[in-house]
Short mmCIF file of C-alpha atoms in Angstrom, two decimals:
data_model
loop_
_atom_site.label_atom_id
_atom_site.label_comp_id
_atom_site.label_asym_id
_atom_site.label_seq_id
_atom_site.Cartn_x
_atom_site.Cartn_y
_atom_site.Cartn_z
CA UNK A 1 19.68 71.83 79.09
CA UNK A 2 20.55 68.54 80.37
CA UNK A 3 18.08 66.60 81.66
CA UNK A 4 19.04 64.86 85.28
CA UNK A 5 19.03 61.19 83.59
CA UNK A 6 21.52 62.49 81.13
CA UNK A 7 23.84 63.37 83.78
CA UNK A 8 23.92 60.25 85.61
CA UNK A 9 26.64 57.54 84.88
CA UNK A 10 25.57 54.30 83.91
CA UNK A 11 26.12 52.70 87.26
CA UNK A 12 23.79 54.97 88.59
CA UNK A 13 20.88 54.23 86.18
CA UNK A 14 21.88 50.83 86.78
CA UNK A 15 20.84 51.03 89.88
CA UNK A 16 17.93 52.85 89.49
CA UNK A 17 16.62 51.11 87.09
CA UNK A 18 17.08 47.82 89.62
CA UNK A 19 14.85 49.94 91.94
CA UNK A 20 12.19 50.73 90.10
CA UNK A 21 12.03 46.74 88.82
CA UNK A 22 12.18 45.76 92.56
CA UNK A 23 9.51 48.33 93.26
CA UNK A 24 7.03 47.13 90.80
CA UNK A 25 7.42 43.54 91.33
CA UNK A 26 6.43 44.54 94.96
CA UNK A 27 3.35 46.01 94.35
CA UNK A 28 2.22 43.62 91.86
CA UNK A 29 2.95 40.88 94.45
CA UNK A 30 0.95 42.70 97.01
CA UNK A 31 -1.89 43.89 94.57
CA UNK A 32 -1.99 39.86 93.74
CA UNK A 33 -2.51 38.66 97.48
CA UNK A 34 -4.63 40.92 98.35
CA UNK A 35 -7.30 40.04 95.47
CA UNK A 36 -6.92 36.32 96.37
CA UNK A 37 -7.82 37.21 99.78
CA UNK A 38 -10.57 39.31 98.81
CA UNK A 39 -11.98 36.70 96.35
CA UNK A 40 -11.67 33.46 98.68
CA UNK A 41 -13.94 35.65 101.19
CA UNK A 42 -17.81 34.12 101.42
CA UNK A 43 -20.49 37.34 101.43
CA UNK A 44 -21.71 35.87 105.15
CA UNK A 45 -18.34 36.70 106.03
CA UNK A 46 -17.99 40.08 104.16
CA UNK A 47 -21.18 41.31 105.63
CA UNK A 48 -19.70 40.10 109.18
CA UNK A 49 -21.96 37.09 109.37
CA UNK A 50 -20.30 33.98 110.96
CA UNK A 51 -21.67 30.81 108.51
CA UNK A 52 -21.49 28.82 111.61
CA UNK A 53 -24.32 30.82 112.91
CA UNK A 54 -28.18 29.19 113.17
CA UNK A 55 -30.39 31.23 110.97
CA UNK A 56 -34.39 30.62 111.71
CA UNK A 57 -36.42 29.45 108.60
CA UNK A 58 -39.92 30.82 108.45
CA UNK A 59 -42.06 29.59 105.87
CA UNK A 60 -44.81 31.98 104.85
CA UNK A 61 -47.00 29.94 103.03
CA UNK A 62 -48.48 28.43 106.34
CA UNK A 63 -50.77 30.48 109.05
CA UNK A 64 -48.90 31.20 112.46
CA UNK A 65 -49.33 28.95 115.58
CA UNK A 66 -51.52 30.13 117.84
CA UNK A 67 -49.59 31.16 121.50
CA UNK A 68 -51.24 28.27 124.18
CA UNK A 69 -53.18 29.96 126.78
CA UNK A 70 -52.99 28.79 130.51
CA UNK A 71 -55.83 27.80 131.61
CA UNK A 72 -57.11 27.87 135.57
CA UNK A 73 -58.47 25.14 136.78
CA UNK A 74 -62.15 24.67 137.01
CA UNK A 75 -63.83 24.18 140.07
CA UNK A 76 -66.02 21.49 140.76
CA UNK A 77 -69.60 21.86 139.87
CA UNK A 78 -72.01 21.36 142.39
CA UNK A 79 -75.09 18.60 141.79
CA UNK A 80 -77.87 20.57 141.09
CA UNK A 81 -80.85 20.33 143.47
CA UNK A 82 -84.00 18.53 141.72
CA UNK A 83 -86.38 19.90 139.92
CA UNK A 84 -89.85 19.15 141.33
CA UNK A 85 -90.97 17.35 143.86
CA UNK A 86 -93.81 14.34 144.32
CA UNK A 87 -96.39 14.96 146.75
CA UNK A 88 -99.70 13.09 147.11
CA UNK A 89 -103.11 15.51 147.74
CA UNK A 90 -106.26 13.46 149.32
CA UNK A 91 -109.06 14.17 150.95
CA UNK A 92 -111.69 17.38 150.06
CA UNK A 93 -110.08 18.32 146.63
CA UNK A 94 -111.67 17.88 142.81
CA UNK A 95 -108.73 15.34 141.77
CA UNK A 96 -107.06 13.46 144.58
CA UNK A 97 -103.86 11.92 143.20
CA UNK A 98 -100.09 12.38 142.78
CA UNK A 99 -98.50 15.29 141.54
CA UNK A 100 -95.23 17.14 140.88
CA UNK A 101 -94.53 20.63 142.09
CA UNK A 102 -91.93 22.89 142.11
CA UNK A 103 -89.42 23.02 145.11
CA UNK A 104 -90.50 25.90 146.24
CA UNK A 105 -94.25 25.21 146.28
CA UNK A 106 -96.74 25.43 148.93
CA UNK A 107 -99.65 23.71 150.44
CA UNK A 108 -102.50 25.76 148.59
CA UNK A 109 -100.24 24.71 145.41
CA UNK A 110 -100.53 21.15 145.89
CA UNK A 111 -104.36 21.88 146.51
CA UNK A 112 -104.81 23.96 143.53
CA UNK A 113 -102.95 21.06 141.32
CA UNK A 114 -105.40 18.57 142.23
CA UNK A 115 -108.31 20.89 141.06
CA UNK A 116 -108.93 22.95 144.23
CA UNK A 117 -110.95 22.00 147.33
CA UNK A 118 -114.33 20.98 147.23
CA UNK A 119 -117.52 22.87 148.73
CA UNK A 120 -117.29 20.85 152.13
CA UNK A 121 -113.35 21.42 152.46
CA UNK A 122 -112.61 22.55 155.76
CA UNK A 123 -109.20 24.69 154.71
CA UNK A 124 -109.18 25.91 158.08
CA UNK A 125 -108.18 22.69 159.36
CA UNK A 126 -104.14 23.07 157.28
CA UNK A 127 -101.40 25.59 156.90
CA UNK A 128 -101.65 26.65 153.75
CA UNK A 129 -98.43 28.57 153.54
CA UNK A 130 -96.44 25.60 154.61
CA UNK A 131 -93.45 24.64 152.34
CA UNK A 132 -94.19 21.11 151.14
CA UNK A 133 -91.79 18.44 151.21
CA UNK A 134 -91.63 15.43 148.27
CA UNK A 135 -92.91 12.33 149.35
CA UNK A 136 -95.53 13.98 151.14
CA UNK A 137 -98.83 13.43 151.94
CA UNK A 138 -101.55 16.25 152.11
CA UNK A 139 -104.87 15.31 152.89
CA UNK A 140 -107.40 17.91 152.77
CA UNK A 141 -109.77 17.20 155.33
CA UNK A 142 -113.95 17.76 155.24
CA UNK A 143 -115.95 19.92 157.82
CA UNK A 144 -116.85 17.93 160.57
CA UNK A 145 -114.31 15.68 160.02
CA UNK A 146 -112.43 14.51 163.10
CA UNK A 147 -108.82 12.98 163.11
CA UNK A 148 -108.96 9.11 164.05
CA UNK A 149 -108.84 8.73 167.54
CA UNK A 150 -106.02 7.16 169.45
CA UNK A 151 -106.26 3.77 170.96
CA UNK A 152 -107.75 3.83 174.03
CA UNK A 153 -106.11 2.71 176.86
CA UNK A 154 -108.03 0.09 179.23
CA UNK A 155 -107.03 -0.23 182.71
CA UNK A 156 -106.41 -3.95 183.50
CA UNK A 157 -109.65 -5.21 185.32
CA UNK A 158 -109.33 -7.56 188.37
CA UNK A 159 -112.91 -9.72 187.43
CA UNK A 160 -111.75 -12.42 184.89
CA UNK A 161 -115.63 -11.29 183.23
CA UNK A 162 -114.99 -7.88 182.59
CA UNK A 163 -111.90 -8.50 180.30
CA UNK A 164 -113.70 -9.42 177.17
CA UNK A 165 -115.86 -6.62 177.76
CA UNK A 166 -113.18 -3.65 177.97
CA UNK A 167 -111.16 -5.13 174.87
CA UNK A 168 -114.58 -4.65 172.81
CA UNK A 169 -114.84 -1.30 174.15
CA UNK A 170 -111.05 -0.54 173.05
CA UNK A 171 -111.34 2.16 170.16
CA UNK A 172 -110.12 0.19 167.48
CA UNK A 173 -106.91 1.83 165.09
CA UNK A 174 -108.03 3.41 161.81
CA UNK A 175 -108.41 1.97 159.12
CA UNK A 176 -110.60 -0.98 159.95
CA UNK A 177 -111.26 -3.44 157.23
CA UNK A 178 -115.15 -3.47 156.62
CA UNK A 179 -114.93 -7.58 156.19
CA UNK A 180 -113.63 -8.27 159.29
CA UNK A 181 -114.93 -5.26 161.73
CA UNK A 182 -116.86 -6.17 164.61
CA UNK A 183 -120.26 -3.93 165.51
CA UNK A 184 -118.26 -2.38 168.11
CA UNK A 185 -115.75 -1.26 165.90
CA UNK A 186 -117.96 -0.10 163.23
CA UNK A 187 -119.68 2.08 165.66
CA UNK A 188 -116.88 4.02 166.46
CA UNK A 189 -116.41 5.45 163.36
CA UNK A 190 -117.96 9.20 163.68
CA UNK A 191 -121.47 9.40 162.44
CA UNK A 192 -122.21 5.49 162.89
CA UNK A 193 -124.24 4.36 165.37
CA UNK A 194 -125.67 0.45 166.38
CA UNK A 195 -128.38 0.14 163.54
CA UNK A 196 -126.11 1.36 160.79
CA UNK A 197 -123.20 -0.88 161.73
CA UNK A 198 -125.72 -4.15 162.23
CA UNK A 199 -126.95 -3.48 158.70
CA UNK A 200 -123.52 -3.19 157.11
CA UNK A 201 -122.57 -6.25 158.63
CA UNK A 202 -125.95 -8.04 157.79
CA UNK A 203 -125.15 -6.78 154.27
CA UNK A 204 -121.48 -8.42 154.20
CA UNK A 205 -123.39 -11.67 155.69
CA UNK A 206 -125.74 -11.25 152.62
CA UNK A 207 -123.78 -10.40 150.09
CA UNK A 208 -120.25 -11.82 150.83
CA UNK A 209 -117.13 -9.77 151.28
CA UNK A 210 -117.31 -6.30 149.99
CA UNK A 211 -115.15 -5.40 146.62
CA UNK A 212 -114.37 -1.70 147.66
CA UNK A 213 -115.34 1.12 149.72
CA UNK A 214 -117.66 2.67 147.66
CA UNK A 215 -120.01 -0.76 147.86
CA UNK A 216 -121.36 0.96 151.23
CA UNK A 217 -123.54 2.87 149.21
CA UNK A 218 -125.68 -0.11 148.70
CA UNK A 219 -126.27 -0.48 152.60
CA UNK A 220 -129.73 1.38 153.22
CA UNK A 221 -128.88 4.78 155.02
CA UNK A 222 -125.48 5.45 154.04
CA UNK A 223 -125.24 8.12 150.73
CA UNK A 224 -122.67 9.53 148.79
CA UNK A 225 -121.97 12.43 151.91
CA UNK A 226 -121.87 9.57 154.62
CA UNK A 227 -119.76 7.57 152.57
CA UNK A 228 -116.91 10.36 151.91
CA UNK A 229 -117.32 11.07 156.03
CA UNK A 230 -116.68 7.35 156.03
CA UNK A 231 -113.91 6.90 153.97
CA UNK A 232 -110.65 7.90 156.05
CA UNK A 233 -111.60 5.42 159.08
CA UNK A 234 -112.44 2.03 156.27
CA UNK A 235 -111.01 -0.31 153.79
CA UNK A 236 -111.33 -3.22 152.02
CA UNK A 237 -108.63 -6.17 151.96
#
């Protein structure tokens, strides 16, 4: 049998042959562009990246950043009150002085800071519950001890005699200085009467002006419980 090639005339298999060359040349010119386009393709590209894209380097070596926290604003802090206060304790107590308390503190504080009040303290006499204040003064009076009196006031006299008379009888304002006091003011201090205010002026006259207070103990009749009944209404300048 003949085969179909066999039976064709040469024009055909002229032709043929012309087809099957232009066929192959085809596909080997399309199997050549298309492995020019595949290799001038960058991977960024193949794997649908655009290379003009930013990528984000992150180094791994150093720690991360801590995220900032707001933070509210603070309020303004308010000056804190003070922490003691000064007060100064006389009179009947075991250590008259200064001290410094506690705010909050009370009279009977203050007196129990300067040693407590003494066996003739009249307590009585003070609120010892009373919130103390600084700068203060707390004086702890004795028993029997009167407040200084108030000036007296003299009604003006119409005999020109009498006026020298009620001015000496004018209750003078405690403290009175012990050099320059008069008899009449010496005797209105409680408990001294005409003989014990001559002598302490006959002492001064003596002895010259007196150095302090306490030198009254060296007039005859006055002793240490006299003296400390004396003390509020006298001084010495």
């Amino acid at each position: 049998m003949y085969s179909l090639w066999e039976k064709l005339e040469k024009r055909e298999k002229a032709s043929l042959v012309g087809v099957y060359a232009a066929s192959l040349a085809l596909v080997w010119t399309l199997g050549y562009g298309w492995g020019r386009s595949s290799s001038a393709s960058s991977p960024m590209q193949v794997a649908g990246v655009s290379p003009q894209s930013s990528v984000e380097v992150i180094d791994l070596s150093q720690p991360p950043k801590p995220e900032a926290v707001p933070t509210e604003p603070t309020a303004p802090t308010e000056p804190t009150p003070s922490a003691e206060v000064v007060v100064h304790v006389s009179g009947a107590v075991k250590r008259a002085g200064v001290y410094r308390l506690a705010p909050d503190s009370r009279v009977a504080d203050a007196i129990e800071q300067a040693g407590g009040a003494t066996q003739n303290a009249d307590l009585d006499a003070l609120n010892l519950a009373e919130p103390i204040q600084d700068g203060q003064k707390i004086h702890v009076p004795r028993k029997g001890e009167v407040s200084a009196p108030a000036v007296a006031s003299v009604a003006p006299s119409r005999s020109p005699r009498s006026a020298p008379q009620a001015a000496a009888a004018a209750t003078p304002q405690f403290p009175i200085n012990l050099n320059t006091a008069t008899a009449e003011q010496l005797e209105a201090i409680p408990g001294i009467g005409p003989v014990l205010a001559q002598r302490i002026i006959e002492y001064r006259q003596t002895h010259g002006r007196f150095q302090s207070v306490d030198e009254l103990l060296e007039v005859r009749g006055i002793g240490p419980k006299r003296l400390e009944n004396m003390r509020p209404y006298v001084v010495v300048k």
